[in-house]
Structure formats: C-alpha cells, structure tokens
PDB file of C-alpha atoms in Angstrom:
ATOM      1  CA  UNK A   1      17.007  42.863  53.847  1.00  0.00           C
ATOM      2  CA  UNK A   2      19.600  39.810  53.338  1.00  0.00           C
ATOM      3  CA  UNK A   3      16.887  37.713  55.464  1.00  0.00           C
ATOM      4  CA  UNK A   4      14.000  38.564  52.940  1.00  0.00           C
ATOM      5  CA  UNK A   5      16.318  38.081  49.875  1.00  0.00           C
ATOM      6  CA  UNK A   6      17.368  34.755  51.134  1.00  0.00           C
ATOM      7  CA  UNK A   7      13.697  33.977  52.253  1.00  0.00           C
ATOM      8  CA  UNK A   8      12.884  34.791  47.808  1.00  0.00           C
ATOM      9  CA  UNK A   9      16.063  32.807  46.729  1.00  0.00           C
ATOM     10  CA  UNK A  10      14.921  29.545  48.206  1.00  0.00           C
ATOM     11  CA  UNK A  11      11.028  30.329  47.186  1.00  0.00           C
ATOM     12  CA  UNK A  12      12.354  30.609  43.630  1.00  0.00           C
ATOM     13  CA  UNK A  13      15.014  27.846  43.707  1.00  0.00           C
ATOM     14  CA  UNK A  14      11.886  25.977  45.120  1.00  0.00           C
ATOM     15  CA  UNK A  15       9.289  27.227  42.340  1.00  0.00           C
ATOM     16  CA  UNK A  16      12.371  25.723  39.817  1.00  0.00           C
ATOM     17  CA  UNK A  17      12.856  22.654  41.097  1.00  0.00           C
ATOM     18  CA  UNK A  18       9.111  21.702  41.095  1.00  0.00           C
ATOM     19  CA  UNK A  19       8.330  23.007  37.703  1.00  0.00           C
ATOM     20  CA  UNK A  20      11.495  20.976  36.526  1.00  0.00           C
ATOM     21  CA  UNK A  21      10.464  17.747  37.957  1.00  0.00           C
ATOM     22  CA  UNK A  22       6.854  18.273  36.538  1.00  0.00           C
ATOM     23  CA  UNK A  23       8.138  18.317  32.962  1.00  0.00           C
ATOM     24  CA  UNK A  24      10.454  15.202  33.467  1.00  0.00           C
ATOM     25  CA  UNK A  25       8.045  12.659  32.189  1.00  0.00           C
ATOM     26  CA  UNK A  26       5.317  14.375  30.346  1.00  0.00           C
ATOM     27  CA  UNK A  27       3.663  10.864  30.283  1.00  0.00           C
ATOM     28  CA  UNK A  28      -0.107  10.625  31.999  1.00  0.00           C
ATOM     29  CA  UNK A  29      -0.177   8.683  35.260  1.00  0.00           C
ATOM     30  CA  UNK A  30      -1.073   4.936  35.378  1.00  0.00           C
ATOM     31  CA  UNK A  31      -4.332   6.144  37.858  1.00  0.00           C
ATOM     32  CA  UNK A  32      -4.633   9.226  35.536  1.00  0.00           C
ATOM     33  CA  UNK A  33      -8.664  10.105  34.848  1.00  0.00           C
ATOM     34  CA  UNK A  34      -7.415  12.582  32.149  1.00  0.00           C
ATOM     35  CA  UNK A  35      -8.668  10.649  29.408  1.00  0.00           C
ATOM     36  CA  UNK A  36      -9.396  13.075  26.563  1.00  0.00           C
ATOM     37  CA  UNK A  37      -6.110  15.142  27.615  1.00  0.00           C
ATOM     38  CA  UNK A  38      -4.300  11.828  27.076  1.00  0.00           C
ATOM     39  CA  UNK A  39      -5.939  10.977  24.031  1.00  0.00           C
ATOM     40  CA  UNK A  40      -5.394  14.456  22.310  1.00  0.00           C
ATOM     41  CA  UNK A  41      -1.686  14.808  23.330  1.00  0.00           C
ATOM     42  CA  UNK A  42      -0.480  11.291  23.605  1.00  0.00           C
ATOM     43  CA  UNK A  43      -2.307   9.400  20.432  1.00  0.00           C
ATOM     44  CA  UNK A  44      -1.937  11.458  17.223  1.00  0.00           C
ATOM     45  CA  UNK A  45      -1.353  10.789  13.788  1.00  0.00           C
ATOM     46  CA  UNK A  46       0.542  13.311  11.354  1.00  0.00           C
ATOM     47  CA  UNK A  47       1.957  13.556   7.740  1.00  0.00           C
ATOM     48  CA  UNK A  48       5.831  12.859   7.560  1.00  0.00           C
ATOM     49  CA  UNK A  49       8.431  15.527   9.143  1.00  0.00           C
ATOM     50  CA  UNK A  50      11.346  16.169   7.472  1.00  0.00           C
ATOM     51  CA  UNK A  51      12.556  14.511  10.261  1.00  0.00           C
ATOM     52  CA  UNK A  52      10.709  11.436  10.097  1.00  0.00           C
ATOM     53  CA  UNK A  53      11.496  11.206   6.634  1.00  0.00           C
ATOM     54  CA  UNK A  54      15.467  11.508   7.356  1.00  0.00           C
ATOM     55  CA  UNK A  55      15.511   8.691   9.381  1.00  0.00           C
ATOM     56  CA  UNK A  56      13.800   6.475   7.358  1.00  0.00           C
ATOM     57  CA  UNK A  57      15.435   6.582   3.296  1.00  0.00           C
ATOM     58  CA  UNK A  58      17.511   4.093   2.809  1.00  0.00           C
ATOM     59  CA  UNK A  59      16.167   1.776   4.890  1.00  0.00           C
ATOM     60  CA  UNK A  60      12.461   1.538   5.575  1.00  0.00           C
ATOM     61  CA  UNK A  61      11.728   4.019   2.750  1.00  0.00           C
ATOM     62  CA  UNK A  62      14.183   2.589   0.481  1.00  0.00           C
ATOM     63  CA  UNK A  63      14.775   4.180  -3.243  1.00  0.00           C
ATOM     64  CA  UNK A  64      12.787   2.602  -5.612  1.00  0.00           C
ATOM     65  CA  UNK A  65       9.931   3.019  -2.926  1.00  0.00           C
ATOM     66  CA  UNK A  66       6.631   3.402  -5.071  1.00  0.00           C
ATOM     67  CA  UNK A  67       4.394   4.519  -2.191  1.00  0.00           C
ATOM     68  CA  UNK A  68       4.456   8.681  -1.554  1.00  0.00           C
ATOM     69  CA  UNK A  69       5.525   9.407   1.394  1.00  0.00           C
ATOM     70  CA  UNK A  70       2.452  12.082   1.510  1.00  0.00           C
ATOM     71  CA  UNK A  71       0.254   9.277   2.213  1.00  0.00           C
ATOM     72  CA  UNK A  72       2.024   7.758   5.184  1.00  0.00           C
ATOM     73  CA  UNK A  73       1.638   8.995   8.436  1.00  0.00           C
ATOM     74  CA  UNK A  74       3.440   9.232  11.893  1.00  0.00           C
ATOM     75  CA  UNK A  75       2.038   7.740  14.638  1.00  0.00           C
ATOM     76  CA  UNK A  76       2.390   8.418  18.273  1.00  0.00           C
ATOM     77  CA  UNK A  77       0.755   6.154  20.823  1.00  0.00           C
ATOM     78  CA  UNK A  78       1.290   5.364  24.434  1.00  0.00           C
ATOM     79  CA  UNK A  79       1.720   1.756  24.896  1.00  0.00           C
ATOM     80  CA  UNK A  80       2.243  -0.421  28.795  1.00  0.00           C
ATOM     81  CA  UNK A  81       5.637  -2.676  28.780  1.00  0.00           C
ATOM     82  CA  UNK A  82       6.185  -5.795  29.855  1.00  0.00           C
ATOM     83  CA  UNK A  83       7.483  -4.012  32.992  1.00  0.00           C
ATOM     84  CA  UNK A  84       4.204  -2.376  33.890  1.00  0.00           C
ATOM     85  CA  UNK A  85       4.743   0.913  33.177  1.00  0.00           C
ATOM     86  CA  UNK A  86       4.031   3.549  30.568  1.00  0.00           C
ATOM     87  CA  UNK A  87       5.623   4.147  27.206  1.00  0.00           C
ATOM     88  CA  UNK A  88       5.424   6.192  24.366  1.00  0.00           C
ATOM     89  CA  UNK A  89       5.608   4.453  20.963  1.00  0.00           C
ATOM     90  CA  UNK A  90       5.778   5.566  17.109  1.00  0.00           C
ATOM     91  CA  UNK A  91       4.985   3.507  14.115  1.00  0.00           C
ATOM     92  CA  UNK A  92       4.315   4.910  10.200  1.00  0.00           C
ATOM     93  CA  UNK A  93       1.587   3.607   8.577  1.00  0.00           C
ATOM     94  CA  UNK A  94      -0.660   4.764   5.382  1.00  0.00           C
ATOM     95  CA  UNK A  95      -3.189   7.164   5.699  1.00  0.00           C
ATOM     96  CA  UNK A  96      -6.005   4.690   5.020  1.00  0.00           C
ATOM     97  CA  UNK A  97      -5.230   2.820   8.728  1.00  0.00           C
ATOM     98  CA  UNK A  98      -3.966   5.616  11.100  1.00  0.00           C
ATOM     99  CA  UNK A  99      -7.981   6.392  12.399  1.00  0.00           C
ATOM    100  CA  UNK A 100      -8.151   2.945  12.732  1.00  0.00           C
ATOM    101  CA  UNK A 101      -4.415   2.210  14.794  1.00  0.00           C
ATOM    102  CA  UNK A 102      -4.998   5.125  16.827  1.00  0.00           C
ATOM    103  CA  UNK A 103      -8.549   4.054  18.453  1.00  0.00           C
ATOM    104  CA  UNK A 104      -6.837   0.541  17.902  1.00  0.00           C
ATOM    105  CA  UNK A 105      -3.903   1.766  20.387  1.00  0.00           C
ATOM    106  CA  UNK A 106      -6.355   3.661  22.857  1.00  0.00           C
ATOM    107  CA  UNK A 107      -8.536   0.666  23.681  1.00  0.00           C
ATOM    108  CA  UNK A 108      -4.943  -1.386  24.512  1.00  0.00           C
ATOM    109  CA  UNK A 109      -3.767   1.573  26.406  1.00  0.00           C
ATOM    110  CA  UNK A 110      -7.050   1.443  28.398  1.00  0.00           C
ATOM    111  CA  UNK A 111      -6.759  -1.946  29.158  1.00  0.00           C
ATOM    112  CA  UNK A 112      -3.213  -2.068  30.059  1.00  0.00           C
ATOM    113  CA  UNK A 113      -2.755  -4.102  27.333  1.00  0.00           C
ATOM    114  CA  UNK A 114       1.343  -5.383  27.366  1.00  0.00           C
ATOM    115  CA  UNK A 115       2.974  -4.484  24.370  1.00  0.00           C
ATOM    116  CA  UNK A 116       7.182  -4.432  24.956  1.00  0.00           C
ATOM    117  CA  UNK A 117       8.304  -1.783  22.862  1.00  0.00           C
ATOM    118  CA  UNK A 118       6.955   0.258  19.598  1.00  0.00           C
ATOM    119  CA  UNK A 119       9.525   2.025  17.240  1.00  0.00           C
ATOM    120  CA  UNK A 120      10.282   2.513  13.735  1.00  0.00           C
ATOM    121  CA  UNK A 121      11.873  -0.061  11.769  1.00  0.00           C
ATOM    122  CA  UNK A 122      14.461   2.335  10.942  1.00  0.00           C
ATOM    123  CA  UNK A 123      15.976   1.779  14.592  1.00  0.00           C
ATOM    124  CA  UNK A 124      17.005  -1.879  13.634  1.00  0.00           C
ATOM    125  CA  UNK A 125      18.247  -0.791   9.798  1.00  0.00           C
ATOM    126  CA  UNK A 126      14.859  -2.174   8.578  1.00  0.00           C
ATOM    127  CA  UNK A 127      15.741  -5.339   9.474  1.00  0.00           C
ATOM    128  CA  UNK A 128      12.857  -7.223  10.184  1.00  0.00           C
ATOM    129  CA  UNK A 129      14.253 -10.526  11.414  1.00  0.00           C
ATOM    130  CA  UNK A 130      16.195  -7.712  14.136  1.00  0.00           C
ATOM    131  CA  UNK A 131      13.266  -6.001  14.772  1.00  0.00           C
ATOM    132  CA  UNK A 132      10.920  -9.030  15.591  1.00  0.00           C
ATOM    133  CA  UNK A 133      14.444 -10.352  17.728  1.00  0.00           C
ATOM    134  CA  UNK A 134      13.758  -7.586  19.950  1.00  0.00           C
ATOM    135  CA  UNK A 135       9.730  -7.919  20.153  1.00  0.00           C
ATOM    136  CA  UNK A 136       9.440  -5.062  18.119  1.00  0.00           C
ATOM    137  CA  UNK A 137       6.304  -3.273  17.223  1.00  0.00           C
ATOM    138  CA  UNK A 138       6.101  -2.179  13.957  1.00  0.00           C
ATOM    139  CA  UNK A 139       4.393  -1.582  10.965  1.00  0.00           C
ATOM    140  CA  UNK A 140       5.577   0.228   7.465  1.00  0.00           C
ATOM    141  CA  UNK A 141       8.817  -1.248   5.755  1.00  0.00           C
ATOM    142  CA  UNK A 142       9.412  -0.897   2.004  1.00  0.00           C
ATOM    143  CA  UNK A 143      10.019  -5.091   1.592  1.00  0.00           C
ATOM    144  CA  UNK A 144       8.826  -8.054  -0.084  1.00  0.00           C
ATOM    145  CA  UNK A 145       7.421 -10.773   1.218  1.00  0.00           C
ATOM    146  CA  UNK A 146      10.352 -13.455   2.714  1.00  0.00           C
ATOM    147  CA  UNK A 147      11.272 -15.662   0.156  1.00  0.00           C
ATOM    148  CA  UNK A 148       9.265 -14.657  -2.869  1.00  0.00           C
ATOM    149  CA  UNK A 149       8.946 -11.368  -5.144  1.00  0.00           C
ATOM    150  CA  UNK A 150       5.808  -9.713  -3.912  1.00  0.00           C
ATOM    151  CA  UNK A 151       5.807  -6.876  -2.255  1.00  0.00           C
ATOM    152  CA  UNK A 152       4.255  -7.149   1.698  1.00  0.00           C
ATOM    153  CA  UNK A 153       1.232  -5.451   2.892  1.00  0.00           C
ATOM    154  CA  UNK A 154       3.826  -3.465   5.086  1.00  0.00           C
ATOM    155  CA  UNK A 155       5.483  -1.688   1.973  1.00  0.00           C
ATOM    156  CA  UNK A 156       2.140  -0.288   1.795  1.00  0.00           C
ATOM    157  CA  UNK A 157       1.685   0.936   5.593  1.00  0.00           C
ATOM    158  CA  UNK A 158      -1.013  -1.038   5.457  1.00  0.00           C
ATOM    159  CA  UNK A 159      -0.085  -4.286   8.061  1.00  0.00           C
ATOM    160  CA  UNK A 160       1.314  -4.101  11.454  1.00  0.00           C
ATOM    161  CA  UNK A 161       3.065  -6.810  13.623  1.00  0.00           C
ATOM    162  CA  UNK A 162       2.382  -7.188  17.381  1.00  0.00           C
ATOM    163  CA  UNK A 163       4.817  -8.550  19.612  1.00  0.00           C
ATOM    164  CA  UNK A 164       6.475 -10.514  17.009  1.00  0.00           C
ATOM    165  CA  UNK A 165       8.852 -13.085  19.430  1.00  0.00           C
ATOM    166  CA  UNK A 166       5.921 -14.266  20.797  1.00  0.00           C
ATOM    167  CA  UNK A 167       4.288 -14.808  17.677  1.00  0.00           C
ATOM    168  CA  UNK A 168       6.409 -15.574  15.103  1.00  0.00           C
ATOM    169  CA  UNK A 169       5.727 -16.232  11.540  1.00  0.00           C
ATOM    170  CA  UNK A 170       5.219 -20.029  10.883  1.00  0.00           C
ATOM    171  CA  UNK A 171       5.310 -22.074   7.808  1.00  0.00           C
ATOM    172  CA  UNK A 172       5.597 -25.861   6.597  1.00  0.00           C
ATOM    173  CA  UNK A 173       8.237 -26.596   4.159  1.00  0.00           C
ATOM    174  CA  UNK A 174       8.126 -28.880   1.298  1.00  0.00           C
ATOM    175  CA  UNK A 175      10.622 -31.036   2.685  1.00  0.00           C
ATOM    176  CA  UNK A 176       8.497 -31.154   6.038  1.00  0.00           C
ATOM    177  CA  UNK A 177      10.128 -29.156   8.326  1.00  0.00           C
ATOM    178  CA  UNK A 178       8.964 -25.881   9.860  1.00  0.00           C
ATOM    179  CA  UNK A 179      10.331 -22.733   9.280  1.00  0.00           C
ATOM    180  CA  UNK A 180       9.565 -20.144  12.094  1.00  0.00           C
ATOM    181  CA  UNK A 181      10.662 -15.972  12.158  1.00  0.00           C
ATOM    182  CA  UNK A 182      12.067 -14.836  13.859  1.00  0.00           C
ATOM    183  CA  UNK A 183      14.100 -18.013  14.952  1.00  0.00           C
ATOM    184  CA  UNK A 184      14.520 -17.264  18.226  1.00  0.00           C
ATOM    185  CA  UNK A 185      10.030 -17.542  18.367  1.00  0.00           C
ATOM    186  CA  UNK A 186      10.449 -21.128  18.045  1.00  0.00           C
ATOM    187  CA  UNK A 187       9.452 -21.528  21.459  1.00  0.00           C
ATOM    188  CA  UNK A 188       6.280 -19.686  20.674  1.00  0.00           C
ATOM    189  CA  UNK A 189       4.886 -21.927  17.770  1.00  0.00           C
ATOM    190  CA  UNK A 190       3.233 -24.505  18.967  1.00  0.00           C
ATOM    191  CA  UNK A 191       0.168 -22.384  19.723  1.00  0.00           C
ATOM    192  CA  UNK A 192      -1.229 -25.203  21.715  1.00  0.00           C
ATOM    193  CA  UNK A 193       0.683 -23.837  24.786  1.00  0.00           C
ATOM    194  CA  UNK A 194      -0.302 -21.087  27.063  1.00  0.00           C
ATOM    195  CA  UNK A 195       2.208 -18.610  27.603  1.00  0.00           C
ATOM    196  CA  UNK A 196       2.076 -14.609  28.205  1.00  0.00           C
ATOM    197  CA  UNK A 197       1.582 -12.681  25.225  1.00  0.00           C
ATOM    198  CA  UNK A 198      -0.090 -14.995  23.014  1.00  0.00           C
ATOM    199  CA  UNK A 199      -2.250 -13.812  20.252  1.00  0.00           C
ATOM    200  CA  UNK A 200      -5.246 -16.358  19.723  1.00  0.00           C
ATOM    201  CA  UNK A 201      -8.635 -15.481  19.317  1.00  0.00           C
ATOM    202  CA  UNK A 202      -9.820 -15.112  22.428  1.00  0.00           C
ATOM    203  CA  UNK A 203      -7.308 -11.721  22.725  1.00  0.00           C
ATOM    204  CA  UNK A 204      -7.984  -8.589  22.997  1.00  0.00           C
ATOM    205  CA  UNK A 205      -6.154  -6.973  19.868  1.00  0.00           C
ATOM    206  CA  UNK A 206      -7.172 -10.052  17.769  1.00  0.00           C
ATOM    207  CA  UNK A 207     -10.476  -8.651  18.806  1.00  0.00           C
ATOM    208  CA  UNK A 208     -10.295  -4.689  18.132  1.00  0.00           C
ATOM    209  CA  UNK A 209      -8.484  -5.088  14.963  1.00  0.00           C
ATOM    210  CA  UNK A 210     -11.242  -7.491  13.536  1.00  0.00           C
ATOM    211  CA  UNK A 211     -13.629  -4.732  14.560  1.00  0.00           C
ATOM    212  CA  UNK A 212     -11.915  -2.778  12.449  1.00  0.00           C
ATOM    213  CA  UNK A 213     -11.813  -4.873   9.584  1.00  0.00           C
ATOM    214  CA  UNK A 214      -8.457  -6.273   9.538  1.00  0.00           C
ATOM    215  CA  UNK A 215      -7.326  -9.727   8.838  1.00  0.00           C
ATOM    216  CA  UNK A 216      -5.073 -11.944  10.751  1.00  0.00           C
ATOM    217  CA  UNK A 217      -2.153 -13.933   9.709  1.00  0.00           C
ATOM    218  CA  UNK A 218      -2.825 -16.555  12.508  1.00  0.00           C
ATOM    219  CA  UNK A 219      -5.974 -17.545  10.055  1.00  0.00           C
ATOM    220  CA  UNK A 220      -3.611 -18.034   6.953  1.00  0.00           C
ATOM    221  CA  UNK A 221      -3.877 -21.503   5.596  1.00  0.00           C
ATOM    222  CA  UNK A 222      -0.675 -21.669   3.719  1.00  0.00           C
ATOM    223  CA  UNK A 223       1.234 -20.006   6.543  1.00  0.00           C
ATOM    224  CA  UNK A 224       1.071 -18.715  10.388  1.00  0.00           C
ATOM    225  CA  UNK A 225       1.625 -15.198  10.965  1.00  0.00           C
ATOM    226  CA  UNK A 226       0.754 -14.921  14.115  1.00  0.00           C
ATOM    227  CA  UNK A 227       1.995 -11.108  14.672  1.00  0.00           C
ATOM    228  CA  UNK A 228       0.318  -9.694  11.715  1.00  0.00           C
ATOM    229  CA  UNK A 229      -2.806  -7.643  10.874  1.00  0.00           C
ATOM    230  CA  UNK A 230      -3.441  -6.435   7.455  1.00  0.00           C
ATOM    231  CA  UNK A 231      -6.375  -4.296   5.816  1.00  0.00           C
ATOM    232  CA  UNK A 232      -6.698  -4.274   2.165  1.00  0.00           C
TER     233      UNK A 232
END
C-alpha cells in the first residue's frame, strides 16, 4: 500500500512540476509553426482597462488631455530584442492605427525583425527624451511638439517611434549647429554610416508602414525624425 501511494505521490509531484514549467513563459517558440495561435493570443488590440488607464493620467494622459480615452487602444505585440530572443511589448495608440500596428508588428515578428524593448511611456514618467535614452518603443503621449506649441501626432495615438537611439530626431539650427534627440543618438545622425538598426529606406518597417500609408520623419525637409511614423 505505502509502495503504491509513494509510486502516485511522485506521478503527481511529477504531473505538477511539468504543468508548472509549461506555463512559465507563455511566449511561442522562436521555431514555433503556430502562427494563427500566436497571432490571436499574442497580437491584440483592446479599448483601455481601468488598469491601463491608471497608469497612464498624469503623465501620458495628462489632464487637459482632449483626446477620449474611448478611442485609444491597448496594444499587445510580441517583438525580438537585440538579444535574440522573444518579447512581449505594449504600446496605446488611437483606434484609427491599431489594424494597421498590429499586421505592422506581425510582419516584424515574422521576420525577426530587432526591436529592443516596447512599453508605455508611462514607465519613463512620459518622458520622452528618457524613453528614447533607453531605445524605447513607443507611441501615444499627450505632448507638444519640442520647442513649439503644437500639439504632436503622438497626443493623438496617431505616430509611433522605432528604436529611437538609433534614430534620433535631427534638426539644423539657425545659428548652424545641429540639434539631435535624444542626445545620446548623436552617434546615429550622420545617416551616411552603416550601423545596426538603422532606419533608411531600404528597411523593412520603413517599408510596411509606407504600405500602410504612413509617413516618415526621415523624409521631413525642415527636420530628421528618423524614429517616427505618422498617419493623418
């Protein structure tokens, strides 16, 4: 009796283990052939939580924010990193784009595309100048433009910025100098170079977002925006 009780024990203890260490990363494999799983669980677009919502007033959603926050919508994506492997990613964006980001995020997903990390704004304050420090994804933030009064295509949800450090924001002064953001993308402005993670027009998400009608900042006369895509 012990030796058949003993013999369940470890069957169970053994049933545990493996079901535990099959929900530790819920994430597809790199080889995975699961496509439509992935895309249905992994790459979805909803209206704001309560949740979502917390973390963002104040900051991203700030209080004299004129855009509902019905018609923004949180997006979850799966994403490569610079280290190779697989991430999961979030971004809020208006309603208008998320069809568009989503089979955006699925062809770069498909093609391994490196992208180093994808969170809200909120996680850096709604800094910007923080988040593009730290090569961050993002794409709604309740802001103007830098240095003038209008309001940026990203108050509306409506532009995203890709790997921002390595395609920073670059503009000629009046007094001849150049003024590059974040700072620390300086390295990154003379677009002459080759270097990893460049966004030129031979790249692939210069290439999907055009497809889906978006413009780039990197064909800006006045200014350089190298990271951005925006859809009117």
């Amino acid at each position: 009796m012990k030796t058949t009780l003993f013999a369940v024990t470890l069957a169970m203890m053994s049933f545990a283990a493996n079901a535990q260490k099959a929900n530790i990363n819920n994430l597809p494999s790199q080889h995975s052939n699961s496509t439509n799983t992935t895309t249905a669980t992994h790459f979805t677009a909803k209206p704001i939580s309560e949740a979502v919502f917390k973390r963002m007033q104040g900051k991203s959603y700030k209080a004299n924010c004129t855009i509902p926050h019905t018609e923004l919508r949180y997006i979850r994506v799966l994403h490569y990193g610079f280290d190779g492997k697989v991430k999961s990613g979030e971004l809020v964006c208006h309603q208008d784009i998320a069809d568009d980001l989503i089979e955006i995020f699925q062809e770069l997903y498909k093609a391994h595309y490196p992208i180093e990390r994808i969170q809200l704004i909120d996680d850096y304050n709604a800094d910007d100048e923080q988040s593009m420090l730290h090569n961050n994804t993002s794409c709604f933030n309740y802001r103007r433009v830098a240095g003038s009064k209008t309001l940026s295509y990203h108050s509306q949800g409506k532009a995203i910025d890709i790997n921002p450090l390595y395609n920073p924001c670059v503009k000629r002064l009046r007094n001849g100098s150049t003024s590059v953001s974040p700072k620390t993308g300086r390295a990154y402005s003379n677009r002459s170079k080759t270097f990893k993670y460049k966004i030129d027009h031979n790249d692939l998400v210069y290439k999907l977002f055009k497809k889906h009608g978006f413009t780039w900042g990197g064909d800006w006369k006045s200014l350089k925006d190298y990271q951005h895509f925006e859809k009117k």
